[in-house]
Amino acid sequence: MPVKTVNEVSKLAGVSIRTLQYYDTIGLLKPSEYTESGYRLYDDTSLERLQQILLFKELEFPLKEIKEIIDAPNFDRNKALEQQIELLTMKKEHLENLINFARGIKMLGVKKMDFTVFDTKKIDEYSKRAKEQWGKTPEYKEFEEKSKKWTDKDQKDMMNDFMNIFAEFGQMKELNPSYEAVQLQVKKLQDYITEHFYYCTKEILSSLGKMYSGGGEFTENIDKVGGIGTAEFTDKAIEVYCMQ
C-alpha cells in the first residue's frame, strides 16, 4: 500500500504539518508508520480517517468528541457522510443567497433593511441535531439507555404513537396556538418525549420545535400525518408554551 509523507498529506488535505503533528500527539490521527528517522508516513486507511476527522470538524465538533465518535465500535461512516452532504448543501445555499443579496445591493443600493439573508437557523439546527445523534450529551446517553431494551415492535409502536401526537396537532392547526387545548397538546408532546426518549426541558422542546418546522425530513413527516402547515403550527404552539 503506497504511503505519503506528512508534507504530502498536508498539501493534499489543506491541513498544516503542525496540525497533523498535534493530531498524532493527542491520538486522534496516528501515522501508519514512522521512518527510521522518525518521519511520519500515512497510508490510505490513515487518509480515510483524516477525511472523517475533517467531516466532523465541518459539523463543529470538538476534537475530543471526534476521537470518541470515530473510535466507537458503532460508528456509521455512511450516516456521517449523509450528514456532511446535507450540511454542505445548506451552507452552499446560504452562501448563494448572500452573494445574490450583495449583488443586489451593488446594483440597486439598499432599499430596505432586510437581514433574513443572514439567518443561519436551519444550519445551526441541523448541526445541533447531528451533534445529538453522534455526541455524548446527557440526553443522548439517556436515550441510549432507554432504547437498549426496545424490540422492533416496541420501536414501531412508539413511533406510531409519537406521530399520532402530530396528527392531533394537525386537527387543531386552524386554532390559535395559544388556545388551552393546543397548549395541553404541547404538554402531551413534552411528556411523551420525557417518558420515552429523554428528559425534555422547555429549552430542548423549543429547539425541537424549530427543528420540526425547519424543513427536510422532520417537516415532511409531520406535515404528512397532520397536513401541510402542521410542523409550522406545532413550532408556534411550542413557542407560546415555552414563553409561559
mmCIF file of C-alpha atoms in Angstrom:
data_model
loop_
_atom_site.group_PDB
_atom_site.id
_atom_site.type_symbol
_atom_site.label_atom_id
_atom_site.label_comp_id
_atom_site.label_asym_id
_atom_site.label_seq_id
_atom_site.Cartn_x
_atom_site.Cartn_y
_atom_site.Cartn_z
ATOM 1 C CA MET A 1 0.000 0.000 0.000
ATOM 2 C CA PRO A 2 1.547 3.357 -1.025
ATOM 3 C CA VAL A 3 2.272 5.811 1.766
ATOM 4 C CA LYS A 4 2.548 9.585 1.847
ATOM 5 C CA THR A 5 4.808 11.824 3.891
ATOM 6 C CA VAL A 6 3.412 14.350 6.336
ATOM 7 C CA ASN A 7 4.326 17.103 3.866
ATOM 8 C CA GLU A 8 2.392 15.392 1.064
ATOM 9 C CA VAL A 9 -0.654 14.854 3.300
ATOM 10 C CA SER A 10 -0.514 18.480 4.389
ATOM 11 C CA LYS A 11 -0.666 19.671 0.781
ATOM 12 C CA LEU A 12 -3.287 17.099 -0.215
ATOM 13 C CA ALA A 13 -5.707 17.829 2.634
ATOM 14 C CA GLY A 14 -5.008 21.521 3.170
ATOM 15 C CA VAL A 15 -4.047 20.841 6.784
ATOM 16 C CA SER A 16 -0.871 22.268 8.255
ATOM 17 C CA ILE A 17 2.007 19.978 9.230
ATOM 18 C CA ARG A 18 1.788 21.330 12.772
ATOM 19 C CA THR A 19 -1.898 20.301 12.922
ATOM 20 C CA LEU A 20 -1.065 16.773 11.755
ATOM 21 C CA GLN A 21 1.657 16.569 14.391
ATOM 22 C CA TYR A 22 -0.843 17.691 17.017
ATOM 23 C CA TYR A 23 -3.389 15.090 15.881
ATOM 24 C CA ASP A 24 -0.676 12.457 16.363
ATOM 25 C CA THR A 25 0.174 13.759 19.841
ATOM 26 C CA ILE A 26 -3.418 13.549 21.098
ATOM 27 C CA GLY A 27 -4.035 10.158 19.453
ATOM 28 C CA LEU A 28 -6.613 11.480 17.001
ATOM 29 C CA LEU A 29 -4.681 10.557 13.838
ATOM 30 C CA LYS A 30 -1.688 8.265 14.191
ATOM 31 C CA PRO A 31 0.568 7.761 11.159
ATOM 32 C CA SER A 32 0.523 4.255 9.713
ATOM 33 C CA GLU A 33 4.283 4.065 10.340
ATOM 34 C CA TYR A 34 7.410 6.087 11.008
ATOM 35 C CA THR A 35 10.661 6.102 9.079
ATOM 36 C CA GLU A 36 13.912 5.229 10.803
ATOM 37 C CA SER A 37 14.486 8.965 11.079
ATOM 38 C CA GLY A 38 11.146 9.444 12.851
ATOM 39 C CA TYR A 39 9.241 10.987 9.930
ATOM 40 C CA ARG A 40 5.507 10.286 9.793
ATOM 41 C CA LEU A 41 4.036 8.240 6.937
ATOM 42 C CA TYR A 42 0.328 7.858 6.138
ATOM 43 C CA ASP A 43 -1.430 5.087 4.190
ATOM 44 C CA ASP A 44 -4.948 5.104 2.669
ATOM 45 C CA THR A 45 -6.523 3.989 5.945
ATOM 46 C CA SER A 46 -4.963 6.972 7.725
ATOM 47 C CA LEU A 47 -6.166 9.326 4.981
ATOM 48 C CA GLU A 48 -9.705 7.924 5.254
ATOM 49 C CA ARG A 49 -9.643 8.617 8.991
ATOM 50 C CA LEU A 50 -8.406 12.151 8.280
ATOM 51 C CA GLN A 51 -11.397 12.665 5.978
ATOM 52 C CA GLN A 52 -13.705 11.590 8.803
ATOM 53 C CA ILE A 53 -11.995 13.993 11.191
ATOM 54 C CA LEU A 54 -12.384 16.909 8.777
ATOM 55 C CA LEU A 55 -16.009 15.901 8.183
ATOM 56 C CA PHE A 56 -16.838 16.226 11.869
ATOM 57 C CA LYS A 57 -14.891 19.480 12.103
ATOM 58 C CA GLU A 58 -17.323 20.826 9.492
ATOM 59 C CA LEU A 59 -20.094 19.813 11.903
ATOM 60 C CA GLU A 60 -18.220 21.867 14.547
ATOM 61 C CA PHE A 61 -17.378 19.022 16.916
ATOM 62 C CA PRO A 62 -14.514 19.443 19.417
ATOM 63 C CA LEU A 63 -11.511 17.234 18.655
ATOM 64 C CA LYS A 64 -12.022 15.210 21.829
ATOM 65 C CA GLU A 65 -15.554 14.274 20.768
ATOM 66 C CA ILE A 66 -14.406 13.466 17.239
ATOM 67 C CA LYS A 67 -11.941 10.941 18.634
ATOM 68 C CA GLU A 68 -14.608 9.315 20.825
ATOM 69 C CA ILE A 69 -17.063 9.071 17.915
ATOM 70 C CA ILE A 70 -14.655 7.697 15.302
ATOM 71 C CA ASP A 71 -13.204 5.167 17.746
ATOM 72 C CA ALA A 72 -16.655 3.966 18.832
ATOM 73 C CA PRO A 73 -17.438 0.412 17.639
ATOM 74 C CA ASN A 74 -20.863 1.505 16.316
ATOM 75 C CA PHE A 75 -19.544 4.388 14.190
ATOM 76 C CA ASP A 76 -21.561 4.566 10.950
ATOM 77 C CA ARG A 77 -19.426 6.220 8.277
ATOM 78 C CA ASN A 78 -22.209 6.260 5.682
ATOM 79 C CA LYS A 79 -24.542 8.080 8.062
ATOM 80 C CA ALA A 80 -21.820 10.605 8.775
ATOM 81 C CA LEU A 81 -21.343 11.202 5.047
ATOM 82 C CA GLU A 82 -25.076 11.754 4.596
ATOM 83 C CA GLN A 83 -24.990 14.425 7.290
ATOM 84 C CA GLN A 84 -21.933 16.066 5.724
ATOM 85 C CA ILE A 85 -23.634 16.261 2.330
ATOM 86 C CA GLU A 86 -26.775 17.739 3.895
ATOM 87 C CA LEU A 87 -24.861 20.349 5.876
ATOM 88 C CA LEU A 88 -22.662 21.411 2.963
ATOM 89 C CA THR A 89 -25.718 21.748 0.719
ATOM 90 C CA MET A 90 -27.359 24.037 3.279
ATOM 91 C CA LYS A 91 -24.175 26.113 3.600
ATOM 92 C CA LYS A 92 -23.925 26.336 -0.199
ATOM 93 C CA GLU A 93 -27.499 27.664 -0.419
ATOM 94 C CA HIS A 94 -26.777 30.129 2.378
ATOM 95 C CA LEU A 95 -23.675 31.451 0.580
ATOM 96 C CA GLU A 96 -25.538 31.731 -2.728
ATOM 97 C CA ASN A 97 -28.232 33.793 -1.009
ATOM 98 C CA LEU A 98 -25.576 36.080 0.485
ATOM 99 C CA ILE A 99 -23.899 36.507 -2.913
ATOM 100 C CA ASN A 100 -27.197 37.394 -4.595
ATOM 101 C CA PHE A 101 -28.023 39.776 -1.753
ATOM 102 C CA ALA A 102 -24.658 41.547 -2.074
ATOM 103 C CA ARG A 103 -25.054 41.815 -5.849
ATOM 104 C CA GLY A 104 -28.478 43.344 -5.359
ATOM 105 C CA ILE A 105 -27.049 45.996 -3.038
ATOM 106 C CA LYS A 106 -24.264 46.745 -5.531
ATOM 107 C CA MET A 107 -26.697 47.188 -8.415
ATOM 108 C CA LEU A 108 -29.663 48.810 -6.699
ATOM 109 C CA GLY A 109 -28.422 50.103 -3.377
ATOM 110 C CA VAL A 110 -30.109 49.420 -0.045
ATOM 111 C CA LYS A 111 -33.884 49.768 -0.498
ATOM 112 C CA LYS A 112 -34.914 48.183 2.792
ATOM 113 C CA MET A 113 -33.286 46.817 5.905
ATOM 114 C CA ASP A 114 -33.652 43.067 5.293
ATOM 115 C CA PHE A 115 -31.479 40.822 7.464
ATOM 116 C CA THR A 116 -33.194 37.482 6.782
ATOM 117 C CA VAL A 117 -30.457 36.502 4.343
ATOM 118 C CA PHE A 118 -28.008 36.338 7.261
ATOM 119 C CA ASP A 119 -30.163 33.859 9.194
ATOM 120 C CA THR A 120 -28.325 30.549 9.746
ATOM 121 C CA LYS A 121 -31.037 28.990 11.915
ATOM 122 C CA LYS A 122 -31.541 25.949 9.705
ATOM 123 C CA ILE A 123 -27.818 25.251 9.541
ATOM 124 C CA ASP A 124 -27.465 25.669 13.302
ATOM 125 C CA GLU A 125 -30.432 23.395 13.988
ATOM 126 C CA TYR A 126 -29.077 20.714 11.651
ATOM 127 C CA SER A 127 -25.658 20.858 13.292
ATOM 128 C CA LYS A 128 -27.323 20.554 16.691
ATOM 129 C CA ARG A 129 -29.332 17.550 15.524
ATOM 130 C CA ALA A 130 -26.175 15.886 14.212
ATOM 131 C CA LYS A 131 -24.408 16.502 17.499
ATOM 132 C CA GLU A 132 -27.310 14.976 19.388
ATOM 133 C CA GLN A 133 -27.096 11.899 17.168
ATOM 134 C CA TRP A 134 -23.329 11.442 17.383
ATOM 135 C CA GLY A 135 -22.400 13.329 20.508
ATOM 136 C CA LYS A 136 -22.427 12.242 24.134
ATOM 137 C CA THR A 137 -24.922 14.727 25.559
ATOM 138 C CA PRO A 138 -26.831 13.671 28.706
ATOM 139 C CA GLU A 139 -29.994 13.465 26.606
ATOM 140 C CA TYR A 140 -28.274 11.192 24.092
ATOM 141 C CA LYS A 141 -26.975 8.933 26.861
ATOM 142 C CA GLU A 142 -30.438 8.748 28.435
ATOM 143 C CA PHE A 143 -31.954 7.867 25.071
ATOM 144 C CA GLU A 144 -29.313 5.163 24.553
ATOM 145 C CA GLU A 145 -30.116 3.676 27.936
ATOM 146 C CA LYS A 146 -33.881 3.657 27.370
ATOM 147 C CA SER A 147 -33.668 2.267 23.850
ATOM 148 C CA LYS A 148 -31.470 -0.712 24.791
ATOM 149 C CA LYS A 149 -34.466 -2.832 25.745
ATOM 150 C CA TRP A 150 -36.664 -1.878 22.795
ATOM 151 C CA THR A 151 -37.832 -4.609 20.449
ATOM 152 C CA ASP A 152 -38.622 -3.802 16.822
ATOM 153 C CA LYS A 153 -42.317 -3.846 17.754
ATOM 154 C CA ASP A 154 -41.722 -1.510 20.709
ATOM 155 C CA GLN A 155 -39.936 0.958 18.454
ATOM 156 C CA LYS A 156 -42.630 0.786 15.759
ATOM 157 C CA ASP A 157 -45.477 1.241 18.256
ATOM 158 C CA MET A 158 -43.674 4.087 19.977
ATOM 159 C CA MET A 159 -43.067 5.986 16.752
ATOM 160 C CA ASN A 160 -46.682 5.467 15.665
ATOM 161 C CA ASP A 161 -47.885 6.935 18.963
ATOM 162 C CA PHE A 162 -45.383 9.778 18.596
ATOM 163 C CA MET A 163 -46.580 10.665 15.095
ATOM 164 C CA ASN A 164 -50.208 10.445 16.235
ATOM 165 C CA ILE A 165 -49.475 13.392 18.504
ATOM 166 C CA PHE A 166 -48.612 15.436 15.420
ATOM 167 C CA ALA A 167 -51.719 14.153 13.647
ATOM 168 C CA GLU A 168 -53.700 15.616 16.553
ATOM 169 C CA PHE A 169 -51.823 18.907 16.149
ATOM 170 C CA GLY A 170 -52.923 18.840 12.515
ATOM 171 C CA GLN A 171 -56.565 18.709 13.564
ATOM 172 C CA MET A 172 -56.002 21.853 15.640
ATOM 173 C CA LYS A 173 -53.960 23.928 13.211
ATOM 174 C CA GLU A 174 -56.848 26.291 12.410
ATOM 175 C CA LEU A 175 -56.943 27.306 16.089
ATOM 176 C CA ASN A 176 -54.886 29.975 17.785
ATOM 177 C CA PRO A 177 -51.650 28.367 19.070
ATOM 178 C CA SER A 178 -52.286 29.922 22.498
ATOM 179 C CA TYR A 179 -55.651 28.146 22.998
ATOM 180 C CA GLU A 180 -55.765 25.916 26.055
ATOM 181 C CA ALA A 181 -56.442 22.740 24.059
ATOM 182 C CA VAL A 182 -53.411 23.418 21.858
ATOM 183 C CA GLN A 183 -51.193 24.143 24.845
ATOM 184 C CA LEU A 184 -52.327 20.911 26.514
ATOM 185 C CA GLN A 185 -51.293 19.121 23.328
ATOM 186 C CA VAL A 186 -47.811 20.659 23.602
ATOM 187 C CA LYS A 187 -47.627 19.410 27.191
ATOM 188 C CA LYS A 188 -48.631 15.957 25.930
ATOM 189 C CA LEU A 189 -45.775 16.074 23.405
ATOM 190 C CA GLN A 190 -43.269 17.166 26.050
ATOM 191 C CA ASP A 191 -44.387 14.425 28.456
ATOM 192 C CA TYR A 192 -44.182 11.788 25.732
ATOM 193 C CA ILE A 193 -40.606 12.745 24.851
ATOM 194 C CA THR A 194 -39.621 12.703 28.528
ATOM 195 C CA GLU A 195 -41.208 9.302 29.135
ATOM 196 C CA HIS A 196 -39.882 7.512 26.065
ATOM 197 C CA PHE A 197 -36.729 9.324 24.897
ATOM 198 C CA TYR A 198 -35.086 11.763 27.352
ATOM 199 C CA TYR A 199 -35.979 14.432 29.887
ATOM 200 C CA CYS A 200 -37.448 17.223 27.780
ATOM 201 C CA THR A 201 -36.933 20.678 29.251
ATOM 202 C CA LYS A 202 -38.589 23.747 27.750
ATOM 203 C CA GLU A 203 -35.240 24.707 26.235
ATOM 204 C CA ILE A 204 -34.962 21.343 24.493
ATOM 205 C CA LEU A 205 -38.622 21.473 23.451
ATOM 206 C CA SER A 206 -38.115 24.914 21.918
ATOM 207 C CA SER A 207 -35.151 23.638 19.882
ATOM 208 C CA LEU A 208 -37.192 20.648 18.750
ATOM 209 C CA GLY A 209 -39.968 22.965 17.585
ATOM 210 C CA LYS A 210 -37.522 24.873 15.388
ATOM 211 C CA MET A 211 -36.245 21.581 14.036
ATOM 212 C CA TYR A 212 -39.767 20.351 13.268
ATOM 213 C CA SER A 213 -40.501 23.443 11.160
ATOM 214 C CA GLY A 214 -37.001 23.880 9.729
ATOM 215 C CA GLY A 215 -37.581 21.891 6.569
ATOM 216 C CA GLY A 216 -36.324 18.494 5.499
ATOM 217 C CA GLU A 217 -37.324 15.053 6.739
ATOM 218 C CA PHE A 218 -38.884 16.136 10.042
ATOM 219 C CA THR A 219 -41.128 18.748 8.454
ATOM 220 C CA GLU A 220 -42.166 16.405 5.642
ATOM 221 C CA ASN A 221 -43.101 13.567 8.015
ATOM 222 C CA ILE A 222 -45.077 15.821 10.363
ATOM 223 C CA ASP A 223 -46.949 17.504 7.517
ATOM 224 C CA LYS A 224 -47.628 14.080 6.018
ATOM 225 C CA VAL A 225 -49.550 12.875 9.086
ATOM 226 C CA GLY A 226 -51.118 16.206 10.049
ATOM 227 C CA GLY A 227 -51.472 18.061 6.765
ATOM 228 C CA ILE A 228 -49.454 20.887 5.251
ATOM 229 C CA GLY A 229 -48.586 23.507 7.860
ATOM 230 C CA THR A 230 -48.743 21.169 10.856
ATOM 231 C CA ALA A 231 -44.997 21.360 11.559
ATOM 232 C CA GLU A 232 -45.063 25.166 11.495
ATOM 233 C CA PHE A 233 -48.182 25.265 13.677
ATOM 234 C CA THR A 234 -46.574 22.886 16.187
ATOM 235 C CA ASP A 235 -43.493 25.103 16.367
ATOM 236 C CA LYS A 236 -45.643 28.190 17.049
ATOM 237 C CA ALA A 237 -47.601 26.351 19.750
ATOM 238 C CA ILE A 238 -44.355 25.190 21.369
ATOM 239 C CA GLU A 239 -43.022 28.755 21.271
ATOM 240 C CA VAL A 240 -46.089 30.011 23.179
ATOM 241 C CA TYR A 241 -45.789 27.154 25.664
ATOM 242 C CA CYS A 242 -42.100 27.777 26.351
ATOM 243 C CA MET A 243 -42.633 31.504 26.945
ATOM 244 C CA GLN A 244 -45.062 30.837 29.819
#
